[in-house]
Amino acid sequence: MSSSRSWSRSLLLTCISLCLLSIARCESLLDDVVKRSNDSLLWGAYRPNLYVGVRPRIPKSLMAGLMWTNVDTYGSISRIRHACEQSEDMGYYGWDSYDARLGGHQVIDDYGMGIKLDVDFVKLPEAENGQNWALRVRGTPKKGAPEDIKTAMFFYTYLEGEGILEIQKNEENEGSRPYIVGETPDLGTFLIATKNRFGEHPTFLTAPNNFEDAEETVMDSDYYISLNVEEDDIWKMKDVLLQLLDQKIRIDLQAKGITSLEDLPPAFEELVLPNVAGNTNVQIVEKVFEGAFEFDIIYNSVPFLNVVTEDVITAQIESNKAAFKERFEQTFPIAAPFKNESSLQLFSQRAFANLYGGIGYFYGNSIVSTHGVEDAEDGDYEFAHGFENADMKLQEGTAKLDVERTLFTATPSRPHFARGFYWDEGFHLIPLGLWDTDLSLEILQSWFSLIDEKGWLGREQILGPEARSQVPAEFQTQYPDIANPPTLILALKAFIEQMKSYSGAGDFAERALNQEGDGVSGVTSEADLLRVSHLEFPELTTKFLRSLYPKLRKHYYWFRDTQAGDLESWERDAFSDVEGYRWRGRTYEHCLASGLDDYPRAQPPSFAELHVDLMSWMISFTKNLRFVAEFLGEEEDAATFAEYENNMMHNLDDLHWDEDTGMYCDASVDEYDDPLFVCHTGYVSLMPLMLGLLPSDSPKLGRLLEVLRDEDELWSPYGIRSLSRSDRFYGQGENYWRGPIWINMNYMVLSSLYKNYMQVSGPYQELATAIYNELRVNVVNTVYREWARSGIFYEQYNSETGVGQRTKGFTGWTSLVVNILSEQY
Ligand SMILES: *[C@@H]1O[C@H](CO)[C@@H](O)[C@H](O)[C@H]1NC(C)=O
Ligand SMILES: *[C@@H]1O[C@H](CO)[C@@H](O)[C@H](O)[C@H]1NC(C)=O
């Protein structure tokens, strides 16, 4: 029981002393830290596209999930719950607390099925390496639903790749429940048992001959089926289950010679699995309840069999809940003028828990075009971003299925965008990195491992058929010359800043070392230590950055090469004749690569364009890469990057500053090939400020601050608008990035004001402070007010009313409100 506690103690003490004496032994201890950290992240709710889905971070292995439906009538079964939806009859669902190393609690308020589910996912402390877990599922009839409402719960597992999986039942003991056993090369042998904690079950009468003989059957046993499903279809578990139930209904109708569902037994009696057990790749266990219920699903690694009791699960759930709350208050304390009150705490915790609970582990191939958008048909911009079907492209050979890859990533929205987005991910890692530095580095590493031999990293990672099923065919293909804002450098920068200011695990390590007592929360303190192991042991950081550096560098040069602007063909007066950049693959309406899809750009699109947002990103990329190079002692590289940076800073002003409008602008040429500025004031113009590129005494900073605070331009009571209210495109067309307020960009403004312009003296310090304070309150109030009204975090907020709009359940970068509320930038 106390192994993890004593491990923490011995680790710190021995490592500190051994590292002084013997490098070899120190290294093996560090390997142990890395292994323990990795092991403690093995299992998680890493299938964020599902309401309840658990899997390990192993490419092809065991997958688990939950489905359910009301069975009072036949009417609900076509809507069996499995994948997250934003449907009318589903209420709020999401995590109150979540931490992949410990577990979490999720509420699913299912109006349509008349039931509210409380689902606890919990890692169990007894196993070495944290490899045991449990799900505790409680159902409570919704207000207004009948007290005897009947619900069928389906727990399933399936196996991808090698291994065995089967259902077994102790035939000698009639009351025993079926359990699932299996073995895979990575997981070893395991057993998954279920245990009912409370709840009634429906009953029915069977009258074989006459009514006198009628016997009451209580449906308190579990129903089950083992079946084989083709590997390509195995993720479609809802379809598999529907087909099973449908088939059963048909057979029974036929057997009884009847034509109407009404002549069948009641739905709860009919919709049960046929109790077939075998060694197959899919196993489903069903429980049917009447009214409220609670049951556990317990995954045991076999050497630890019989260790996990209900009491242990209960104790761990309680301890996790307390640990989450405590850590949250320490990591993201609410800062004045906001009051430390419970509604704001709940708001903030939910935003964060759902960001964390949205982390997934994905595996599969993606569809990649065999050529870049601009190689294909010179200058035909409408081709760019091919609005053609991916299948057609595969057939024509203009696209191919890439090799299978894995990705560990957070996701912007569970019901809508449960996959990896490059541009979003850098933002996701900012709060996640403060909570669990090592986790954020795992994710960073996973993303960088996708960088190909040319240095390209696809902006959207749609890995495997399950992920593809959520994306319209015309958007599935990725192009090897399309970029995305390199936001992962923001995460790297955040890590570097954490490293610089790190002063020891402090309280957490202290408690880990001094802990006495019950043994349950031993895992909590070990987890807290593992979260910061790269900060605690600089050797690990060096190793990490060293392994990342070659890919990072390649990625940087890919940007420089493929997104270079053309400074030669048109006369441009600039300090450097190479430093200018253009997003590839734009159309008349869109520049998806920039992340700001419909933000107005030059018309018509031209090879002569230069984009100020990309230029700013490139400067920031260069700065951060230079820092990493310096840290690693790559002096030659560092000198080169310093030179690039200097050239770029000159060219930012030479190419993009328009003195007439007093604004940073895109650049292009007119019909006579003379240079002109393309000025649409908005997020694009603010990029040099957001990324902290301007010195605190730059008059250009003063000008940007003015525009920022101007209500006829970017300022609204709800946050900074994406496009100036005075721009002729404001609110026009799709109106995606033409006015609406986005939280990630507001975060960037706030973060930069706070770090670069408030704490550094200069002529604009007061103005920057005033704007910061006001903006911070506006942004928090907007997101909070909409959450308090609807329980929902939105993708963006209306620039005239502040009302949340577009995607609901967007706890990707909207969750940055947690950092804003606690002033953690
Ligand atoms: C982390 O764990 C996974 C799953 O057990 C394993 O495949 C992988 O090699 C481990 N990585 C490290 C760095 O130990
Ligand atoms: C905020 O309130 C909680 C109790 O709700 C308390 O534990 C915490 O210490 C408070 N934080 C600050 C910064 O006062």
XYZ file of C-alpha atoms and ligand atoms in Angstrom, residues 325 329 333-334 340 345, ligand 2:
20
model
C -10.149 21.046 -5.825
C -7.229 26.533 -6.040
C -6.496 31.104 -7.744
C -9.135 33.660 -8.655
C -13.235 34.042 -4.751
C -14.794 28.515 -8.851
C -10.914 30.542 -2.254
O -11.912 29.857 -1.540
C -11.614 28.528 -1.200
C -12.793 27.931 -0.497
O -13.914 28.003 -1.301
C -10.360 28.487 -0.333
O -10.023 27.153 -0.040
C -9.229 29.160 -1.067
O -8.090 29.208 -0.245
C -9.623 30.570 -1.475
N -8.560 31.149 -2.288
C -8.078 32.351 -2.091
C -7.024 32.807 -3.036
O -8.468 33.056 -1.188
